[in-house]
XYZ file of C-alpha atoms in Angstrom:
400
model
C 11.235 -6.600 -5.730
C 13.127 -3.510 -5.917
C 12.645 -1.002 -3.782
C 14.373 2.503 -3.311
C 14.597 4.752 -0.237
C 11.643 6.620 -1.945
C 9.550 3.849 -1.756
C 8.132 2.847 1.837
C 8.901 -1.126 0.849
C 12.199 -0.244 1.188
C 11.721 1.315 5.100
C 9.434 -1.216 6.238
C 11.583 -4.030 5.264
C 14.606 -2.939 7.571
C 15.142 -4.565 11.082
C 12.877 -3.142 13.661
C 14.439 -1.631 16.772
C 14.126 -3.140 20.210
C 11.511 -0.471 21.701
C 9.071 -1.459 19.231
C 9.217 -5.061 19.968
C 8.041 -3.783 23.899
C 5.330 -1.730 22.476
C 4.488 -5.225 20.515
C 4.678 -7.311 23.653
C 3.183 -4.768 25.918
C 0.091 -4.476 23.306
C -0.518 -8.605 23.005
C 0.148 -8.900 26.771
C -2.316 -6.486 27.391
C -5.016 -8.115 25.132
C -4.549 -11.100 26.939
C -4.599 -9.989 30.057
C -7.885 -7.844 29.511
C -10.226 -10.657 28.450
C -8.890 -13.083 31.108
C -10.187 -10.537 33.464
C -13.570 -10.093 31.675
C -14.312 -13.489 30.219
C -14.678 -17.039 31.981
C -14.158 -20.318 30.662
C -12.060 -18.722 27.843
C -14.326 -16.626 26.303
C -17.967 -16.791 25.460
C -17.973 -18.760 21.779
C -14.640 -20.959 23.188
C -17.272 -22.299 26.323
C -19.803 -23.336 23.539
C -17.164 -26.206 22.071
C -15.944 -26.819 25.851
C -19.549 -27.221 27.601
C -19.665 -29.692 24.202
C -17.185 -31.728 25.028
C -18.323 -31.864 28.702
C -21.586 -32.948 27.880
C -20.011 -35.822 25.657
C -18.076 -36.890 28.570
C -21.225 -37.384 30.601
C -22.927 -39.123 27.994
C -24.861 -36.398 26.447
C -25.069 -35.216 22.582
C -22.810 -32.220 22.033
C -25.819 -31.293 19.139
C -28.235 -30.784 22.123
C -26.557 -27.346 21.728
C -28.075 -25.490 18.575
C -24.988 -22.903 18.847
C -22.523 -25.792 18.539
C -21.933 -25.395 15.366
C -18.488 -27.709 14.525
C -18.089 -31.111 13.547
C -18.025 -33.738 15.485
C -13.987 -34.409 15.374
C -14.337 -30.454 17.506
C -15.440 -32.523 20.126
C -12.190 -34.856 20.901
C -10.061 -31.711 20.105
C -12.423 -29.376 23.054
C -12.077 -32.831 25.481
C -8.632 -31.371 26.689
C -9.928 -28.458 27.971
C -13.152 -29.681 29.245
C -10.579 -31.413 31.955
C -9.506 -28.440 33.156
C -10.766 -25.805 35.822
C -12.254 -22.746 34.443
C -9.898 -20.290 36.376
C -7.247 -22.055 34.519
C -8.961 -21.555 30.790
C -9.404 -17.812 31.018
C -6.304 -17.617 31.379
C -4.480 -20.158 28.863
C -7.351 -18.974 26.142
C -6.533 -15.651 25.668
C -3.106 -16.530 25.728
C -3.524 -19.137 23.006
C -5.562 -17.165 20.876
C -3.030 -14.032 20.790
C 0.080 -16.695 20.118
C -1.960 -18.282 17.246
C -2.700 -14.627 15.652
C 0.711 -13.920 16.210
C 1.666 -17.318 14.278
C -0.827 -16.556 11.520
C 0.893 -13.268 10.951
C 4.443 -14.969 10.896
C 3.417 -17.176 7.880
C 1.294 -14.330 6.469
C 4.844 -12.566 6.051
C 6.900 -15.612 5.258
C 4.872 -16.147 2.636
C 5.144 -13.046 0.921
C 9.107 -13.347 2.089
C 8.950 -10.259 4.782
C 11.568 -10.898 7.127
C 10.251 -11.773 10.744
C 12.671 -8.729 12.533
C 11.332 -6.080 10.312
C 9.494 -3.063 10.987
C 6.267 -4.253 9.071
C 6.489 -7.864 11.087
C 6.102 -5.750 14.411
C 4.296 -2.762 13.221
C 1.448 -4.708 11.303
C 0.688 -6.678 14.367
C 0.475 -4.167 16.783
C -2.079 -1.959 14.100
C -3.769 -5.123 13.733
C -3.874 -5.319 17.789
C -4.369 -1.820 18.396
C -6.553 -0.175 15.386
C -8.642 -3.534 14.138
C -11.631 -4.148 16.491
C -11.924 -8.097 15.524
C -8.862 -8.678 16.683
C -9.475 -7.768 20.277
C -12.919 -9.271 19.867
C -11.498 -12.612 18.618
C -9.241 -12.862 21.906
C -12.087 -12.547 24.876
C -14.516 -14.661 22.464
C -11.896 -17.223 22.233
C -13.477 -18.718 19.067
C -12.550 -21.172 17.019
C -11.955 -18.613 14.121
C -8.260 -18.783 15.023
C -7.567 -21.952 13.721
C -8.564 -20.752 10.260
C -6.336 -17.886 10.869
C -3.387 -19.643 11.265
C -4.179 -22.477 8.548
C -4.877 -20.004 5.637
C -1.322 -18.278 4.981
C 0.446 -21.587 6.618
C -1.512 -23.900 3.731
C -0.741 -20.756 1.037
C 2.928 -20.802 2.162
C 3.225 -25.019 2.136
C 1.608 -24.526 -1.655
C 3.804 -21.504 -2.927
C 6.833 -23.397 -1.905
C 5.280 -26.322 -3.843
C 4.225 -28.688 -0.533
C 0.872 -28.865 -2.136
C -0.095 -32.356 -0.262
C 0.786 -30.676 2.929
C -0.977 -27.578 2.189
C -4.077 -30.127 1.875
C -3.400 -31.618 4.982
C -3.050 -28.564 6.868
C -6.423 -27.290 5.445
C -7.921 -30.700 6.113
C -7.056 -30.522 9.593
C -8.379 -26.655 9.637
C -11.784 -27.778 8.609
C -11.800 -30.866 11.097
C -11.861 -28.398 14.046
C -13.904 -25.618 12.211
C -15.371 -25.893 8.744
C -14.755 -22.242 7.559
C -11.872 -23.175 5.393
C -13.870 -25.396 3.411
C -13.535 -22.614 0.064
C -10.330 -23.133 0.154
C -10.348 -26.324 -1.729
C -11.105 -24.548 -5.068
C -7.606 -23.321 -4.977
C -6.413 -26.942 -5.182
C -9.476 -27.529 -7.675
C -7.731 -24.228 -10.028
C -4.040 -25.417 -9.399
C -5.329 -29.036 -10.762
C -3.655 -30.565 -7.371
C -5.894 -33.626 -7.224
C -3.566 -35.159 -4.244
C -3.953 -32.147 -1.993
C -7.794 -32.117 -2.798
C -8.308 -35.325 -1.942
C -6.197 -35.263 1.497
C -8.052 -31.900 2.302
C -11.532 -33.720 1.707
C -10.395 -36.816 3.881
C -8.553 -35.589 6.688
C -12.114 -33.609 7.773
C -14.116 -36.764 6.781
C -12.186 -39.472 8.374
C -11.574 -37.385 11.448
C -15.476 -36.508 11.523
C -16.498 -40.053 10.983
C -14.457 -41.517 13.538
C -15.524 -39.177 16.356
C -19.097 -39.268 15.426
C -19.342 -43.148 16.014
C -18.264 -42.449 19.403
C -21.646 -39.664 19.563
C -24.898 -41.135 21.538
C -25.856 -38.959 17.743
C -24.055 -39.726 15.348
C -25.821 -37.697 12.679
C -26.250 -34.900 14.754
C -24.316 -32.433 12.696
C -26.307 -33.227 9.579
C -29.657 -33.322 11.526
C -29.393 -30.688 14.031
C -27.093 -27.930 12.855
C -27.002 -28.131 9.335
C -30.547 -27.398 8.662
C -30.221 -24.588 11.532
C -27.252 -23.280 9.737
C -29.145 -23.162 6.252
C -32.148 -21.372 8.122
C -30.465 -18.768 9.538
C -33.389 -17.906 11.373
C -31.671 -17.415 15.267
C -32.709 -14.280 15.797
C -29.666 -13.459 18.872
C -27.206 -14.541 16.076
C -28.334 -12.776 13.106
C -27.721 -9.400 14.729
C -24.373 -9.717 14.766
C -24.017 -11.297 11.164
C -21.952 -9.439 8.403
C -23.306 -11.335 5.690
C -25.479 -8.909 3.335
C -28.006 -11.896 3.249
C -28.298 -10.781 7.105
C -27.400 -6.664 6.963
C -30.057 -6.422 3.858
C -33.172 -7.504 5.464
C -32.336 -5.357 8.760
C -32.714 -1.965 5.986
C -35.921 -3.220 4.673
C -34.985 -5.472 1.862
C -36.660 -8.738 0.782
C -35.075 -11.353 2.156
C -35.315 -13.729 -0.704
C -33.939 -10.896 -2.459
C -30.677 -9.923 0.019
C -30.157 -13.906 -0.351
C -30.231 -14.046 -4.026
C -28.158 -10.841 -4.177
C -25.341 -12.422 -1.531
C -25.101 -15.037 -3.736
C -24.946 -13.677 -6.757
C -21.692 -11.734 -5.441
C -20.195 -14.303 -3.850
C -20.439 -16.036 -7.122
C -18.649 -13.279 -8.661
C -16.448 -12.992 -6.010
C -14.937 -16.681 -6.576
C -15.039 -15.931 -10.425
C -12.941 -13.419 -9.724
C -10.517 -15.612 -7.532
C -10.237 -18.376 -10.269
C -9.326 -15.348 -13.054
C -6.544 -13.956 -10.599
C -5.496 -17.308 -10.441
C -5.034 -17.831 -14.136
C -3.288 -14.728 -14.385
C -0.241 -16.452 -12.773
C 1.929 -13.656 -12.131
C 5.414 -14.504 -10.283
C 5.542 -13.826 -6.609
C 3.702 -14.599 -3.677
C 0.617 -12.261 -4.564
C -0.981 -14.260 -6.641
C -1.821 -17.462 -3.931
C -2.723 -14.620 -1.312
C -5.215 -12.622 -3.433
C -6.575 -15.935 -4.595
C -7.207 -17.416 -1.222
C -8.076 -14.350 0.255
C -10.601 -14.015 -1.942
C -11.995 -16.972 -2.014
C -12.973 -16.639 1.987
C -13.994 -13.403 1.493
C -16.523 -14.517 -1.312
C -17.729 -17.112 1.447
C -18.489 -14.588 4.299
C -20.472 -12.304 1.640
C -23.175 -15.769 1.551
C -21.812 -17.534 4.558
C -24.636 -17.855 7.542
C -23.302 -17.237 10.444
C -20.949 -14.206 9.434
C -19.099 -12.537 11.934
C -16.292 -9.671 12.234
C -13.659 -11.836 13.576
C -13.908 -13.943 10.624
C -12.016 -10.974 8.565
C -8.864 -11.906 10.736
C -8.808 -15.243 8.181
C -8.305 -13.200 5.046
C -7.135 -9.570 6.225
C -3.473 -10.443 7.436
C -2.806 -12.181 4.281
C -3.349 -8.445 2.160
C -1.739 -6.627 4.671
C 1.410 -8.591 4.537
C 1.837 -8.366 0.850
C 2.312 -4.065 1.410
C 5.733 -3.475 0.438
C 4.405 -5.185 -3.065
C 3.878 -2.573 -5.671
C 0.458 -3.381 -6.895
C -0.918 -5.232 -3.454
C -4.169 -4.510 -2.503
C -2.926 -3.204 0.692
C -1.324 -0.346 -1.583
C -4.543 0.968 -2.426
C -7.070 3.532 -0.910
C -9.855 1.272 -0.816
C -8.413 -1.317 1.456
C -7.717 1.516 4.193
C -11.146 2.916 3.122
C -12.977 -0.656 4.244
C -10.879 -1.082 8.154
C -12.231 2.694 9.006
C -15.338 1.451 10.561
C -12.777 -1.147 12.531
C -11.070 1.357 13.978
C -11.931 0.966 17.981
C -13.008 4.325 19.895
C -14.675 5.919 17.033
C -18.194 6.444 17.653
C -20.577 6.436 14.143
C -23.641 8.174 14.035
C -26.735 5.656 14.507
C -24.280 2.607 14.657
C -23.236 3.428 18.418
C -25.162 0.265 19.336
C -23.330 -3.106 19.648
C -26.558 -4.339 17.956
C -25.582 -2.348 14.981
C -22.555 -3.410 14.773
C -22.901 -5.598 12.079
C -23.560 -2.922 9.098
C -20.024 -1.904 10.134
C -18.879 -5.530 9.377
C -21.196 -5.711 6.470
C -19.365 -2.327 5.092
C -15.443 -3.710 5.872
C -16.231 -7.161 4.398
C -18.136 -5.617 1.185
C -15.336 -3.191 0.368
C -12.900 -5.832 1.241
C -14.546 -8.456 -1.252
C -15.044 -5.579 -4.278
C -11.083 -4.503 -3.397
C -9.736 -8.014 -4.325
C -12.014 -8.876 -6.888
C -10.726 -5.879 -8.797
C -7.135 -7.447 -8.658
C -8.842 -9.400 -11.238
C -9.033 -6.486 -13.388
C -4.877 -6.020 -14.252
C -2.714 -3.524 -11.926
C 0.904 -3.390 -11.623
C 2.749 -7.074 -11.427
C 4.563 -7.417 -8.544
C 8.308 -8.184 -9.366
C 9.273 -11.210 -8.048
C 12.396 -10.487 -5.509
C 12.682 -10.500 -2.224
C 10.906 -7.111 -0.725
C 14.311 -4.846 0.334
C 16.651 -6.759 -2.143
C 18.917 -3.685 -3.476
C 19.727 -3.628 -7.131
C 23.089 -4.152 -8.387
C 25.114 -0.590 -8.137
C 22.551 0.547 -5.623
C 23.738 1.669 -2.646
C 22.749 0.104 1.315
C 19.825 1.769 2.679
C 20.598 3.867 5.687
C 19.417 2.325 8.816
C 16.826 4.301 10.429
C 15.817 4.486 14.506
C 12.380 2.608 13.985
């Protein structure tokens, strides 16, 4: 991709300078720092998995918990941190949860071939710090969710350089500790990459079915938490859901009918995916609209539904900026992160209660953004972002 000194691809491509890598550091150190003061054990949603684990270890079922809500190979993976004190988690859990955003953002922008010095690489992050609730709300829950956010762009990254059995692997392993990236197996399912499929459907299974023989439960997951999961019915948890199946009823609408109408757009949501998938333009675009769709098409039907879960799909588009034709280059992705924006107080919605028809607003415009990639657009050339044409002069380096 060509870009001239017109063109803000061009700018944000260049090296960054040194004082905003502090403003970076300070931002993320700051995060951390904050919800080690204000959360224990790591976080609220982080001491669901590790109470799990402990009550393994003492011979209990981890299912006895109706808000454990992971398989059972979550377990082994929590048992680490069930060994240690809690002063020592609130600490290392924040921390972990910022370095893991941090790493999801790195492969965000290798995939769409950013270089890691430039200006977007630092100034992206510290938006996404700074101006994107979930993000801060991610780090003092200390939930799972990360995971996901670092498997997404690292599986789309393995598959665009054509590592498609390792993109399955890395997926596989995803949905082993947390089942949201189960969607993304229709992207091996469009691709036709049987292989990676398969190792994406066993690496969960085996994992799962090994640790479960070693549950006083072994079924528990199927028993327990998948029928509360296809209920929906806590009533604590569906406040904060940004599912429309969720937001709908809360305005007064049917809730057979907010179900069938959450469905009906996720269905068109992954319609959508497979289409921007078959119209296999060159570049990097192409796998991150695809995936991101796909998980956004989930959260529109997915119960539970929850802001942070935005921070799976959302780097991916911003990343893909100094593409002409990206999502993130039009007004309606900046149009769906206004309600995200923290500090800014909307009318009726002050509540953390109401939170969730701020979600419900981001992930709906979000969703009907992508889906429209579907639609044509400008086709991204396939160079790396900042590469000069020949004849064309060196851009001038700027202070920041």
């Amino acid at each position: 991709m060509w870009t001239g000194k017109s063109d803000i691809s061009g700018w944000l491509v260049r090296p960054a300078g040194g004082h905003a890598w502090a403003v970076l550091g300070a931002v993320l150190v700051a995060s951390a720092v904050h919800a080690a003061r204000v959360t224990s054990d790591g976080g609220m949603d982080n001491a669901i998995v590790v109470r799990a684990a402990r009550t393994w270890l003492a011979g209990g079922s981890p299912y006895d918990d109706p808000h454990f809500l992971y398989f059972p190979s979550a377990v082994l993976a929590a048992v680490p941190q069930a060994l240690l004190p809690g002063a020592l988690l609130r600490v290392l859990v924040p921390c972990a949860v910022t370095g893991l955003l941090a790493l999801g953002w790195a492969c965000a922008l290798r995939l769409h071939r950013v270089p890691l010095r430039s200006r977007l690489a630092v100034l992206g992050l510290t938006g996404l710090a700074v101006g994107f609730a979930p993000f801060g709300h991610l780090v003092r829950l200390g939930n799972w969710t990360v995971t996901a956010a670092v498997a997404l762009p690292l599986c789309l990254l393995l598959a665009h350089r054509g590592r498609w059995t390792a993109a399955g692997a890395v997926v596989g392993a995803a949905v082993a500790l947390k089942p949201l990236l189960a969607p993304v197996v229709l992207l091996f399912l469009f691709a036709g990459r049987w292989r990676a499929l398969a190792v994406a459907a066993l690496v969960p299974a085996l994992a799962s079915g090994a640790a479960a023989l070693l549950m006083p439960d072994p079924a528990g997951f199927f028993t327990r938490t998948l029928p509360f999961l296809l209920r929906g019915d806590d009533a604590f948890v569906r406040l904060y859901e940004a599912s429309p199946a969720a937001v709908l009823p809360r305005l007064g609408v049917p809730r057979a009918l907010a179900e069938g109408a959450a469905l009906a757009a996720a269905g068109a949501g992954v319609l959508c995916a497979y289409l921007r998938w078959r119209r296999a333009d060159p570049g990097p675009l192409r796998f991150a609209e695809t995936g991101a769709g796909l998980m956004l098409s989930a959260f529109l039907v997915s119960r539970p539904s929850y802001d942070h879960y935005l921070l799976v799909a959302l780097p991916l588009l911003l990343a893909g900026l100094p593409y002409a034709g990206s999502v993130a280059r039009g007004p309606w992705f900046w149009v769906a992160l206004a309600p995200q924006v923290p500090g800014v107080t909307w009318p009726w919605l002050e509540s953390e209660r109401r939170r969730a028809f701020k979600d419900a607003f981001t992930l709906c415009v979000l969703a009907v953004t992508v889906a429209r990639r579907t639609g044509g657009g400008a086709v991204a050339d396939d160079r790396v972002p900042g590469a000069r044409a020949p004849g064309s002069a060196r851009p001038s380096a700027a202070p920041f």
